[in-house]
Amino acid sequence: MTEMYDITIVGGGPAGLFAGFYAGMRTAKTQIIESLPQAGGQVAALYPEKMIYDVGGYAGVKAADLAKELEKQARLVGVEIRLSETVIDIQAEENFYHVKTDRNEYDTKAILLATGNGAFNPRKLAVKNLEHLEDEKIFYHVPDLEHFMDQDVLIAGGGDSAIDIALMLESVAKSVSLVHRRDQFRGMERNVQHLHESTVNIMTPYLISNVQDADEGIDVDLKQIGTEDLKTTHFDKLIVNYGFTSSNKIIKGWEVELEQEHRMFAVDNLMHTNLKNIYAIGDGIEYPGKLRLIATAFGEGPIAVNQIMNDLYPGQRGPVHSTSMFEK
Ligand SMILES: Cc1cc2nc3c(=O)[nH]c(=O)nc-3n(C[C@H](O)[C@H](O)[C@H](O)COP(=O)(O)OP(=O)(O)OC[C@H]3O[C@@H](n4cnc5c(N)ncnc54)[C@H](O)[C@@H]3O)c2cc1C
């Protein structure tokens, strides 16, 4: 028998994480399911280095730090956060929902959709049949630095995250190379300058045209853009940092009503969708006056969670202030 959750939150962006914290405050048995290996949604995946100035209480916070704090806050109240797991189907049972992911199945009384623009997935290398090397020799995220200790590591990508990874591994790996298809990096000036001052071996403008499994690592074919020049170099590990794609395809099959103009989940002012015990918040919803901002998502979470608790447990004591939980 699978465990029954009160609330399953689909999506671990700012909306899902803060709603998770609030659900924990209401002592709801809660899980958050997030397709990426990291929590934080767009904030962590698309602009980790950007400063955010319009979140209440911060006169400026780095996006990556905000994502980390949100995750920490949700974990503080015991919310289970399942990373690298994508919700692929939701089936209505008599009094609950059966949630299927690409890894597991769960039962839950209520569902809170905090899916933003859809499930994020890393943009992969355009080379076929490499799946068997993933998480062993080819990585789409950095699990922990130990994996790369004393290794010859190639990083592919031209943005801030790729540069950050290269600089972070400089003191750990035996050698670090960075390949990018343009001569110019997209990273912030300060980051690019650090890169040029570092020992990272910069290979531009090159493209990875093939990767082959080899003893103790991989052989990577690097093609110089605009020429016929092709060289094969051996590395122990390859980290690909080409950004993310997001897809709403799966969600479209869940029969949750979409608002006509924007094709986002239609909700009422209590965050109900058209389906009983399915609610939605954050960038993935639409209502008159909706703003796609972190601050708005933070407000919608508590409204939805309180409504879920009222619907599931009518008569149960209402919202408390956080001070009554933590001030002991
Ligand atoms: C470049 C840029 C700059 C921005 N700057 C600001 C700013 O300065 N201030 C501000 O307030 N806002 C800013 N925003 C907007 C802000 O990032 C969004 O409003 C916010 O991220 C919305 O949060 P969310 O949790 O609703 O959605 P998201 O952040 O999109 O998170 C949704 C999460 O759900 C996951 N997910 C979706 N479907 C599934 C599934 N089926 N299974 C598992 N997981 C799933 C996704 O992988 C994703 O991680 C900016 C946006 C961009 C793109």
mmCIF file of C-alpha atoms and ligand atoms in Angstrom:
data_model
loop_
_atom_site.group_PDB
_atom_site.id
_atom_site.type_symbol
_atom_site.label_atom_id
_atom_site.label_comp_id
_atom_site.label_asym_id
_atom_site.label_seq_id
_atom_site.Cartn_x
_atom_site.Cartn_y
_atom_site.Cartn_z
ATOM 1 C CA MET A 1 0.000 0.000 0.000
ATOM 2 C CA THR A 2 1.349 3.450 -0.856
ATOM 3 C CA GLU A 3 1.390 6.198 1.744
ATOM 4 C CA MET A 4 -1.394 8.790 1.505
ATOM 5 C CA TYR A 5 -0.311 12.420 1.264
ATOM 6 C CA ASP A 6 -2.589 15.305 2.125
ATOM 7 C CA ILE A 7 -1.012 17.519 -0.528
ATOM 8 C CA THR A 8 1.195 16.690 -3.499
ATOM 9 C CA ILE A 9 2.745 19.797 -5.000
ATOM 10 C CA VAL A 10 3.778 19.407 -8.638
ATOM 11 C CA GLY A 11 6.714 21.741 -9.263
ATOM 12 C CA GLY A 12 9.504 22.929 -6.983
ATOM 13 C CA GLY A 13 9.792 26.547 -8.148
ATOM 14 C CA PRO A 14 9.210 29.531 -5.839
ATOM 15 C CA ALA A 15 5.437 28.920 -5.853
ATOM 16 C CA GLY A 16 5.699 25.213 -4.986
ATOM 17 C CA LEU A 17 8.455 25.620 -2.398
ATOM 18 C CA PHE A 18 6.758 28.393 -0.461
ATOM 19 C CA ALA A 19 3.375 26.647 -0.625
ATOM 20 C CA GLY A 20 5.184 23.536 0.655
ATOM 21 C CA PHE A 21 6.499 25.459 3.633
ATOM 22 C CA TYR A 22 3.059 26.827 4.357
ATOM 23 C CA ALA A 23 1.506 23.361 4.051
ATOM 24 C CA GLY A 24 4.083 22.142 6.571
ATOM 25 C CA MET A 25 3.002 24.939 8.908
ATOM 26 C CA ARG A 26 -0.547 23.668 8.597
ATOM 27 C CA THR A 27 0.874 20.177 9.480
ATOM 28 C CA ALA A 28 -0.345 18.731 6.195
ATOM 29 C CA LYS A 29 1.553 15.639 5.028
ATOM 30 C CA THR A 30 3.141 17.183 1.966
ATOM 31 C CA GLN A 31 5.497 16.290 -0.853
ATOM 32 C CA ILE A 32 6.921 18.400 -3.664
ATOM 33 C CA ILE A 33 7.832 16.699 -6.935
ATOM 34 C CA GLU A 34 10.303 18.520 -9.207
ATOM 35 C CA SER A 35 11.607 17.325 -12.558
ATOM 36 C CA LEU A 36 15.013 18.989 -12.228
ATOM 37 C CA PRO A 37 17.794 17.736 -9.947
ATOM 38 C CA GLN A 38 17.632 21.085 -8.145
ATOM 39 C CA ALA A 39 14.800 23.040 -6.537
ATOM 40 C CA GLY A 40 13.996 26.657 -7.419
ATOM 41 C CA GLY A 41 12.304 26.543 -10.845
ATOM 42 C CA GLN A 42 13.150 29.390 -13.235
ATOM 43 C CA VAL A 43 15.030 31.232 -10.504
ATOM 44 C CA ALA A 44 17.626 28.468 -10.114
ATOM 45 C CA ALA A 45 17.568 27.120 -13.673
ATOM 46 C CA LEU A 46 17.330 30.226 -15.874
ATOM 47 C CA TYR A 47 18.939 33.097 -13.969
ATOM 48 C CA PRO A 48 20.859 31.869 -10.882
ATOM 49 C CA GLU A 49 23.340 34.774 -11.004
ATOM 50 C CA LYS A 50 20.773 37.572 -11.399
ATOM 51 C CA MET A 51 19.990 39.881 -8.483
ATOM 52 C CA ILE A 52 16.300 40.085 -7.594
ATOM 53 C CA TYR A 53 15.058 43.299 -6.009
ATOM 54 C CA ASP A 54 11.288 42.841 -5.908
ATOM 55 C CA VAL A 55 10.887 40.120 -3.289
ATOM 56 C CA GLY A 56 9.586 41.460 0.021
ATOM 57 C CA GLY A 57 12.174 41.632 2.780
ATOM 58 C CA TYR A 58 15.209 41.621 0.490
ATOM 59 C CA ALA A 59 16.788 44.838 -0.759
ATOM 60 C CA GLY A 60 18.517 42.567 -3.297
ATOM 61 C CA VAL A 61 19.086 38.818 -3.317
ATOM 62 C CA LYS A 62 20.990 36.598 -5.740
ATOM 63 C CA ALA A 63 18.510 34.263 -7.446
ATOM 64 C CA ALA A 64 20.502 31.115 -6.545
ATOM 65 C CA ASP A 65 20.531 32.174 -2.875
ATOM 66 C CA LEU A 66 16.782 32.804 -2.864
ATOM 67 C CA ALA A 67 16.207 29.320 -4.317
ATOM 68 C CA LYS A 68 18.420 27.745 -1.628
ATOM 69 C CA GLU A 69 16.632 29.613 1.179
ATOM 70 C CA LEU A 70 13.221 28.594 -0.171
ATOM 71 C CA GLU A 71 14.276 24.944 -0.236
ATOM 72 C CA LYS A 72 15.711 25.214 3.282
ATOM 73 C CA GLN A 73 12.486 26.824 4.509
ATOM 74 C CA ALA A 74 10.347 24.012 3.061
ATOM 75 C CA ARG A 75 12.601 21.345 4.555
ATOM 76 C CA LEU A 76 12.388 23.095 7.953
ATOM 77 C CA VAL A 77 8.794 21.904 8.346
ATOM 78 C CA GLY A 78 9.463 18.373 7.104
ATOM 79 C CA VAL A 79 8.167 18.661 3.553
ATOM 80 C CA GLU A 80 9.514 15.845 1.357
ATOM 81 C CA ILE A 81 11.155 17.230 -1.777
ATOM 82 C CA ARG A 82 11.600 14.724 -4.587
ATOM 83 C CA LEU A 83 14.038 15.968 -7.206
ATOM 84 C CA SER A 84 14.743 14.530 -10.693
ATOM 85 C CA GLU A 85 11.198 13.167 -10.817
ATOM 86 C CA THR A 86 8.514 14.230 -13.300
ATOM 87 C CA VAL A 87 4.785 13.830 -12.757
ATOM 88 C CA ILE A 88 3.476 12.175 -15.907
ATOM 89 C CA ASP A 89 -0.091 11.274 -15.003
ATOM 90 C CA ILE A 90 -2.793 11.973 -12.458
ATOM 91 C CA GLN A 91 -5.745 9.604 -12.093
ATOM 92 C CA ALA A 92 -8.853 10.307 -10.043
ATOM 93 C CA GLU A 93 -9.830 7.525 -7.619
ATOM 94 C CA GLU A 94 -12.974 7.609 -5.488
ATOM 95 C CA ASN A 95 -11.713 9.946 -2.720
ATOM 96 C CA PHE A 96 -8.148 10.669 -3.711
ATOM 97 C CA TYR A 97 -5.751 10.988 -6.644
ATOM 98 C CA HIS A 98 -3.179 8.508 -7.869
ATOM 99 C CA VAL A 99 -0.073 10.339 -9.086
ATOM 100 C CA LYS A 100 2.334 8.631 -11.477
ATOM 101 C CA THR A 101 5.849 9.916 -11.990
ATOM 102 C CA ASP A 102 8.628 8.622 -14.205
ATOM 103 C CA ARG A 103 10.000 6.864 -11.088
ATOM 104 C CA ASN A 104 7.193 6.070 -8.693
ATOM 105 C CA GLU A 105 3.490 6.233 -7.813
ATOM 106 C CA TYR A 106 1.811 8.067 -4.922
ATOM 107 C CA ASP A 107 -1.651 8.556 -3.459
ATOM 108 C CA THR A 108 -2.727 11.994 -2.385
ATOM 109 C CA LYS A 109 -5.908 13.650 -1.186
ATOM 110 C CA ALA A 110 -5.208 16.956 -2.947
ATOM 111 C CA ILE A 111 -2.946 18.203 -5.710
ATOM 112 C CA LEU A 112 -1.427 21.648 -5.981
ATOM 113 C CA LEU A 113 -0.152 22.424 -9.469
ATOM 114 C CA ALA A 114 2.822 24.796 -9.312
ATOM 115 C CA THR A 115 4.151 23.846 -12.700
ATOM 116 C CA GLY A 116 5.139 27.261 -14.114
ATOM 117 C CA ASN A 117 5.735 26.921 -17.856
ATOM 118 C CA GLY A 118 5.991 23.147 -17.596
ATOM 119 C CA ALA A 119 8.569 20.560 -16.587
ATOM 120 C CA PHE A 120 12.135 21.671 -17.122
ATOM 121 C CA ASN A 121 14.597 19.277 -18.686
ATOM 122 C CA PRO A 122 18.236 19.859 -19.498
ATOM 123 C CA ARG A 123 18.912 20.523 -23.178
ATOM 124 C CA LYS A 124 20.939 17.500 -24.275
ATOM 125 C CA LEU A 125 23.886 16.950 -26.585
ATOM 126 C CA ALA A 126 22.856 16.474 -30.207
ATOM 127 C CA VAL A 127 24.578 13.073 -30.338
ATOM 128 C CA LYS A 128 22.501 9.892 -30.337
ATOM 129 C CA ASN A 129 22.731 6.839 -28.049
ATOM 130 C CA LEU A 130 24.579 8.375 -25.124
ATOM 131 C CA GLU A 131 21.958 7.613 -22.461
ATOM 132 C CA HIS A 132 23.986 4.706 -21.034
ATOM 133 C CA LEU A 133 26.845 7.119 -20.239
ATOM 134 C CA GLU A 134 24.658 9.615 -18.365
ATOM 135 C CA ASP A 135 25.510 10.183 -14.686
ATOM 136 C CA GLU A 136 28.607 8.048 -15.149
ATOM 137 C CA LYS A 137 30.683 9.874 -17.756
ATOM 138 C CA ILE A 138 28.285 12.503 -19.133
ATOM 139 C CA PHE A 139 26.493 14.840 -16.711
ATOM 140 C CA TYR A 140 23.728 17.404 -17.210
ATOM 141 C CA HIS A 141 24.150 18.744 -13.680
ATOM 142 C CA VAL A 142 26.962 18.644 -11.139
ATOM 143 C CA PRO A 143 26.069 16.041 -8.508
ATOM 144 C CA ASP A 144 28.963 16.781 -6.150
ATOM 145 C CA LEU A 145 32.552 17.812 -6.630
ATOM 146 C CA GLU A 146 33.933 14.432 -5.475
ATOM 147 C CA HIS A 147 32.823 12.930 -8.790
ATOM 148 C CA PHE A 148 35.389 15.064 -10.601
ATOM 149 C CA MET A 149 38.313 14.849 -8.187
ATOM 150 C CA ASP A 150 41.630 14.438 -10.082
ATOM 151 C CA GLN A 151 39.803 13.952 -13.386
ATOM 152 C CA ASP A 152 40.214 15.540 -16.803
ATOM 153 C CA VAL A 153 36.867 17.305 -17.196
ATOM 154 C CA LEU A 154 35.332 18.920 -20.264
ATOM 155 C CA ILE A 155 32.480 21.390 -19.776
ATOM 156 C CA ALA A 156 30.274 22.395 -22.709
ATOM 157 C CA GLY A 157 28.379 25.704 -22.650
ATOM 158 C CA GLY A 158 28.821 29.463 -22.834
ATOM 159 C CA GLY A 159 26.681 30.984 -20.079
ATOM 160 C CA ASP A 160 27.311 31.925 -16.463
ATOM 161 C CA SER A 161 26.486 28.444 -15.137
ATOM 162 C CA ALA A 162 29.028 26.774 -17.432
ATOM 163 C CA ILE A 163 31.676 29.305 -16.383
ATOM 164 C CA ASP A 164 30.770 28.883 -12.699
ATOM 165 C CA ILE A 165 31.124 25.109 -12.984
ATOM 166 C CA ALA A 166 34.504 25.465 -14.716
ATOM 167 C CA LEU A 167 35.818 27.830 -12.032
ATOM 168 C CA MET A 168 34.395 25.680 -9.229
ATOM 169 C CA LEU A 169 36.121 22.552 -10.555
ATOM 170 C CA GLU A 170 39.440 24.276 -11.156
ATOM 171 C CA SER A 171 40.708 23.465 -7.674
ATOM 172 C CA VAL A 172 39.303 19.923 -7.638
ATOM 173 C CA ALA A 173 39.820 18.380 -11.072
ATOM 174 C CA LYS A 174 43.167 17.432 -12.646
ATOM 175 C CA SER A 175 42.333 19.625 -15.632
ATOM 176 C CA VAL A 176 39.297 21.646 -16.722
ATOM 177 C CA SER A 177 38.464 22.515 -20.333
ATOM 178 C CA LEU A 178 35.535 24.605 -21.508
ATOM 179 C CA VAL A 179 34.167 24.289 -25.032
ATOM 180 C CA HIS A 180 31.805 26.859 -26.538
ATOM 181 C CA ARG A 181 30.614 27.315 -30.098
ATOM 182 C CA ARG A 182 31.192 31.086 -30.089
ATOM 183 C CA ASP A 183 34.299 33.097 -29.299
ATOM 184 C CA GLN A 184 32.309 35.302 -26.910
ATOM 185 C CA PHE A 185 30.861 33.918 -23.671
ATOM 186 C CA ARG A 186 27.351 34.953 -22.602
ATOM 187 C CA GLY A 187 28.362 35.165 -18.939
ATOM 188 C CA MET A 188 28.625 38.320 -16.854
ATOM 189 C CA GLU A 189 31.767 40.371 -17.523
ATOM 190 C CA ARG A 190 33.222 39.702 -14.067
ATOM 191 C CA ASN A 191 32.749 35.941 -14.503
ATOM 192 C CA VAL A 192 34.276 35.949 -17.990
ATOM 193 C CA GLN A 193 37.271 37.879 -16.686
ATOM 194 C CA HIS A 194 37.798 35.308 -13.876
ATOM 195 C CA LEU A 195 37.633 32.601 -16.514
ATOM 196 C CA HIS A 196 40.344 34.190 -18.628
ATOM 197 C CA GLU A 197 42.545 34.604 -15.539
ATOM 198 C CA SER A 198 42.066 30.955 -14.528
ATOM 199 C CA THR A 199 43.851 27.773 -15.636
ATOM 200 C CA VAL A 200 40.740 26.594 -17.511
ATOM 201 C CA ASN A 201 41.623 25.530 -21.052
ATOM 202 C CA ILE A 202 39.217 27.524 -23.273
ATOM 203 C CA MET A 203 38.266 25.951 -26.607
ATOM 204 C CA THR A 204 36.309 28.289 -28.923
ATOM 205 C CA PRO A 205 34.649 28.279 -31.409
ATOM 206 C CA TYR A 206 34.217 24.518 -31.187
ATOM 207 C CA LEU A 207 31.221 22.188 -31.208
ATOM 208 C CA ILE A 208 31.001 18.640 -29.870
ATOM 209 C CA SER A 209 30.200 16.553 -32.951
ATOM 210 C CA ASN A 210 30.548 13.087 -31.428
ATOM 211 C CA VAL A 211 31.273 11.291 -28.176
ATOM 212 C CA GLN A 212 32.492 7.717 -27.899
ATOM 213 C CA ASP A 213 32.789 5.518 -24.875
ATOM 214 C CA ALA A 214 36.410 4.641 -24.161
ATOM 215 C CA ASP A 215 38.434 2.913 -21.473
ATOM 216 C CA GLU A 216 38.577 5.176 -18.430
ATOM 217 C CA GLY A 217 36.511 7.974 -19.980
ATOM 218 C CA ILE A 218 35.263 9.216 -23.322
ATOM 219 C CA ASP A 219 36.698 10.357 -26.636
ATOM 220 C CA VAL A 220 35.168 13.646 -27.734
ATOM 221 C CA ASP A 221 35.213 14.877 -31.352
ATOM 222 C CA LEU A 222 35.508 18.651 -31.385
ATOM 223 C CA LYS A 223 34.759 20.443 -34.650
ATOM 224 C CA GLN A 224 35.990 23.974 -35.174
ATOM 225 C CA ILE A 225 33.070 26.109 -36.378
ATOM 226 C CA GLY A 226 33.475 27.436 -39.921
ATOM 227 C CA THR A 227 36.379 25.095 -40.774
ATOM 228 C CA GLU A 228 36.862 21.392 -41.476
ATOM 229 C CA ASP A 229 39.187 21.103 -38.494
ATOM 230 C CA LEU A 230 38.232 18.108 -36.314
ATOM 231 C CA LYS A 231 40.170 16.867 -33.318
ATOM 232 C CA THR A 232 39.507 13.973 -30.969
ATOM 233 C CA THR A 233 40.430 14.486 -27.325
ATOM 234 C CA HIS A 234 40.181 12.128 -24.387
ATOM 235 C CA PHE A 235 38.471 13.227 -21.163
ATOM 236 C CA ASP A 236 37.394 11.397 -18.029
ATOM 237 C CA LYS A 237 34.098 13.263 -17.698
ATOM 238 C CA LEU A 238 31.904 15.647 -19.681
ATOM 239 C CA ILE A 239 29.484 18.142 -18.145
ATOM 240 C CA VAL A 240 26.952 19.584 -20.590
ATOM 241 C CA ASN A 241 25.442 22.946 -19.635
ATOM 242 C CA TYR A 242 23.263 23.962 -22.582
ATOM 243 C CA GLY A 243 20.340 25.340 -20.535
ATOM 244 C CA PHE A 244 16.855 23.912 -20.283
ATOM 245 C CA THR A 245 13.733 23.258 -22.280
ATOM 246 C CA SER A 246 10.318 23.362 -20.645
ATOM 247 C CA SER A 247 7.302 21.394 -21.748
ATOM 248 C CA ASN A 248 3.643 21.597 -20.836
ATOM 249 C CA LYS A 249 2.746 18.650 -23.054
ATOM 250 C CA ILE A 250 2.132 16.200 -20.221
ATOM 251 C CA ILE A 251 -0.024 18.647 -18.284
ATOM 252 C CA LYS A 252 -2.355 19.226 -21.235
ATOM 253 C CA GLY A 253 -3.596 15.649 -20.825
ATOM 254 C CA TRP A 254 -4.741 16.069 -17.223
ATOM 255 C CA GLU A 255 -8.143 17.562 -18.087
ATOM 256 C CA VAL A 256 -7.612 20.599 -15.893
ATOM 257 C CA GLU A 257 -9.450 23.469 -17.551
ATOM 258 C CA LEU A 258 -7.256 26.064 -19.229
ATOM 259 C CA GLU A 259 -8.023 29.730 -19.549
ATOM 260 C CA GLN A 260 -8.803 30.551 -23.198
ATOM 261 C CA GLU A 261 -6.391 33.363 -24.044
ATOM 262 C CA HIS A 262 -3.172 32.367 -22.242
ATOM 263 C CA ARG A 263 -3.759 28.586 -22.086
ATOM 264 C CA MET A 264 -2.830 28.529 -18.398
ATOM 265 C CA PHE A 265 -4.778 26.786 -15.605
ATOM 266 C CA ALA A 266 -7.973 28.703 -14.920
ATOM 267 C CA VAL A 267 -8.479 29.232 -11.181
ATOM 268 C CA ASP A 268 -10.964 31.072 -8.992
ATOM 269 C CA ASN A 269 -9.883 33.450 -6.234
ATOM 270 C CA LEU A 270 -9.284 30.493 -3.876
ATOM 271 C CA MET A 271 -6.982 28.784 -6.415
ATOM 272 C CA HIS A 272 -9.465 25.992 -7.228
ATOM 273 C CA THR A 273 -9.265 24.541 -10.724
ATOM 274 C CA ASN A 274 -12.338 22.953 -12.303
ATOM 275 C CA LEU A 275 -11.444 19.579 -10.718
ATOM 276 C CA LYS A 276 -12.276 18.684 -7.113
ATOM 277 C CA ASN A 277 -9.217 18.906 -4.830
ATOM 278 C CA ILE A 278 -6.914 20.076 -7.616
ATOM 279 C CA TYR A 279 -5.619 23.622 -7.109
ATOM 280 C CA ALA A 280 -3.043 25.682 -8.995
ATOM 281 C CA ILE A 281 -0.710 28.602 -8.256
ATOM 282 C CA GLY A 282 2.265 30.494 -9.712
ATOM 283 C CA ASP A 283 3.217 31.254 -13.288
ATOM 284 C CA GLY A 284 1.074 28.412 -14.649
ATOM 285 C CA ILE A 285 -2.256 30.001 -13.771
ATOM 286 C CA GLU A 286 -4.386 32.803 -15.093
ATOM 287 C CA TYR A 287 -7.032 35.043 -13.516
ATOM 288 C CA PRO A 288 -7.928 38.704 -14.035
ATOM 289 C CA GLY A 289 -4.986 40.830 -12.915
ATOM 290 C CA LYS A 290 -2.525 37.915 -12.629
ATOM 291 C CA LEU A 291 1.155 38.968 -12.412
ATOM 292 C CA ARG A 292 3.895 36.468 -13.207
ATOM 293 C CA LEU A 293 6.136 37.408 -10.289
ATOM 294 C CA ILE A 294 7.697 35.615 -7.346
ATOM 295 C CA ALA A 295 5.873 37.918 -4.915
ATOM 296 C CA THR A 296 2.505 36.972 -6.408
ATOM 297 C CA ALA A 297 3.358 33.266 -6.290
ATOM 298 C CA PHE A 298 4.256 33.634 -2.600
ATOM 299 C CA GLY A 299 0.802 35.085 -1.908
ATOM 300 C CA GLU A 300 -1.088 32.444 -3.852
ATOM 301 C CA GLY A 301 0.513 29.518 -1.963
ATOM 302 C CA PRO A 302 -1.003 30.204 1.477
ATOM 303 C CA ILE A 303 -4.412 30.955 -0.061
ATOM 304 C CA ALA A 304 -4.380 27.612 -1.874
ATOM 305 C CA VAL A 305 -3.058 25.624 1.093
ATOM 306 C CA ASN A 306 -5.627 27.070 3.507
ATOM 307 C CA GLN A 307 -8.365 26.311 1.018
ATOM 308 C CA ILE A 308 -7.115 22.735 0.591
ATOM 309 C CA MET A 309 -7.111 22.231 4.367
ATOM 310 C CA ASN A 310 -10.615 23.743 4.660
ATOM 311 C CA ASP A 311 -11.843 21.444 1.887
ATOM 312 C CA LEU A 312 -10.128 18.305 3.254
ATOM 313 C CA TYR A 313 -10.639 18.923 6.955
ATOM 314 C CA PRO A 314 -13.567 21.293 7.450
ATOM 315 C CA GLY A 315 -13.584 22.710 10.943
ATOM 316 C CA GLN A 316 -9.859 22.192 11.554
ATOM 317 C CA ARG A 317 -8.125 25.163 13.169
ATOM 318 C CA GLY A 318 -7.189 27.849 10.670
ATOM 319 C CA PRO A 319 -3.923 29.541 9.859
ATOM 320 C CA VAL A 320 -1.317 30.206 12.520
ATOM 321 C CA HIS A 321 1.509 32.703 12.462
ATOM 322 C CA SER A 322 4.944 31.155 12.056
ATOM 323 C CA THR A 323 5.940 32.494 15.476
ATOM 324 C CA SER A 324 3.565 30.060 17.171
ATOM 325 C CA MET A 325 5.452 27.160 15.540
ATOM 326 C CA PHE A 326 9.049 28.139 16.005
ATOM 327 C CA GLU A 327 9.101 30.333 19.129
ATOM 328 C CA LYS A 328 9.621 27.773 21.846
HETATM 329 C C1 LIG B 1 15.018 35.889 -16.956
HETATM 330 C C2 LIG B 1 13.926 36.013 -15.924
HETATM 331 C C3 LIG B 1 14.049 36.957 -14.926
HETATM 332 C C4 LIG B 1 13.050 37.103 -13.961
HETATM 333 N N1 LIG B 1 13.187 38.052 -12.992
HETATM 334 C C5 LIG B 1 12.249 38.167 -12.026
HETATM 335 C C6 LIG B 1 12.378 39.135 -10.988
HETATM 336 O O1 LIG B 1 13.353 39.894 -10.938
HETATM 337 N N2 LIG B 1 11.393 39.203 -10.045
HETATM 338 C C7 LIG B 1 10.294 38.371 -10.050
HETATM 339 O O2 LIG B 1 9.455 38.478 -9.172
HETATM 340 N N3 LIG B 1 10.146 37.450 -11.045
HETATM 341 C C8 LIG B 1 11.081 37.328 -12.016
HETATM 342 N N4 LIG B 1 10.914 36.390 -13.012
HETATM 343 C C9 LIG B 1 9.695 35.543 -12.999
HETATM 344 C C10 LIG B 1 9.781 34.455 -11.918
HETATM 345 O O3 LIG B 1 10.970 33.699 -12.096
HETATM 346 C C11 LIG B 1 8.559 33.558 -11.991
HETATM 347 O O4 LIG B 1 7.418 34.351 -11.759
HETATM 348 C C12 LIG B 1 8.648 32.442 -10.959
HETATM 349 O O5 LIG B 1 9.748 31.615 -11.177
HETATM 350 C C13 LIG B 1 7.362 31.607 -11.001
HETATM 351 O O6 LIG B 1 7.495 30.566 -10.083
HETATM 352 P P1 LIG B 1 6.690 29.188 -10.287
HETATM 353 O O7 LIG B 1 7.080 28.338 -9.119
HETATM 354 O O8 LIG B 1 5.265 29.473 -10.535
HETATM 355 O O9 LIG B 1 7.219 28.571 -11.651
HETATM 356 P P2 LIG B 1 8.662 28.069 -12.096
HETATM 357 O O10 LIG B 1 9.728 28.902 -11.499
HETATM 358 O O11 LIG B 1 8.598 27.963 -13.572
HETATM 359 O O12 LIG B 1 8.769 26.607 -11.453
HETATM 360 C C14 LIG B 1 7.957 25.571 -11.911
HETATM 361 C C15 LIG B 1 8.673 24.246 -11.638
HETATM 362 O O13 LIG B 1 7.776 23.171 -11.872
HETATM 363 C C16 LIG B 1 8.487 22.086 -12.429
HETATM 364 N N5 LIG B 1 7.538 21.217 -13.126
HETATM 365 C C17 LIG B 1 6.661 21.573 -14.112
HETATM 366 N N6 LIG B 1 5.948 20.494 -14.507
HETATM 367 C C18 LIG B 1 6.360 19.444 -13.755
HETATM 368 C C19 LIG B 1 6.021 18.056 -13.712
HETATM 369 N N7 LIG B 1 5.077 17.553 -14.519
HETATM 370 N N8 LIG B 1 6.661 17.252 -12.812
HETATM 371 C C20 LIG B 1 7.633 17.780 -11.992
HETATM 372 N N9 LIG B 1 8.008 19.078 -12.003
HETATM 373 C C21 LIG B 1 7.388 19.895 -12.871
HETATM 374 C C22 LIG B 1 9.476 22.758 -13.392
HETATM 375 O O14 LIG B 1 10.582 21.916 -13.666
HETATM 376 C C23 LIG B 1 9.862 24.017 -12.589
HETATM 377 O O15 LIG B 1 11.033 23.805 -11.818
HETATM 378 C C24 LIG B 1 11.895 36.245 -13.996
HETATM 379 C C25 LIG B 1 11.788 35.271 -14.996
HETATM 380 C C26 LIG B 1 12.783 35.149 -15.959
HETATM 381 C C27 LIG B 1 12.644 34.103 -17.034
#
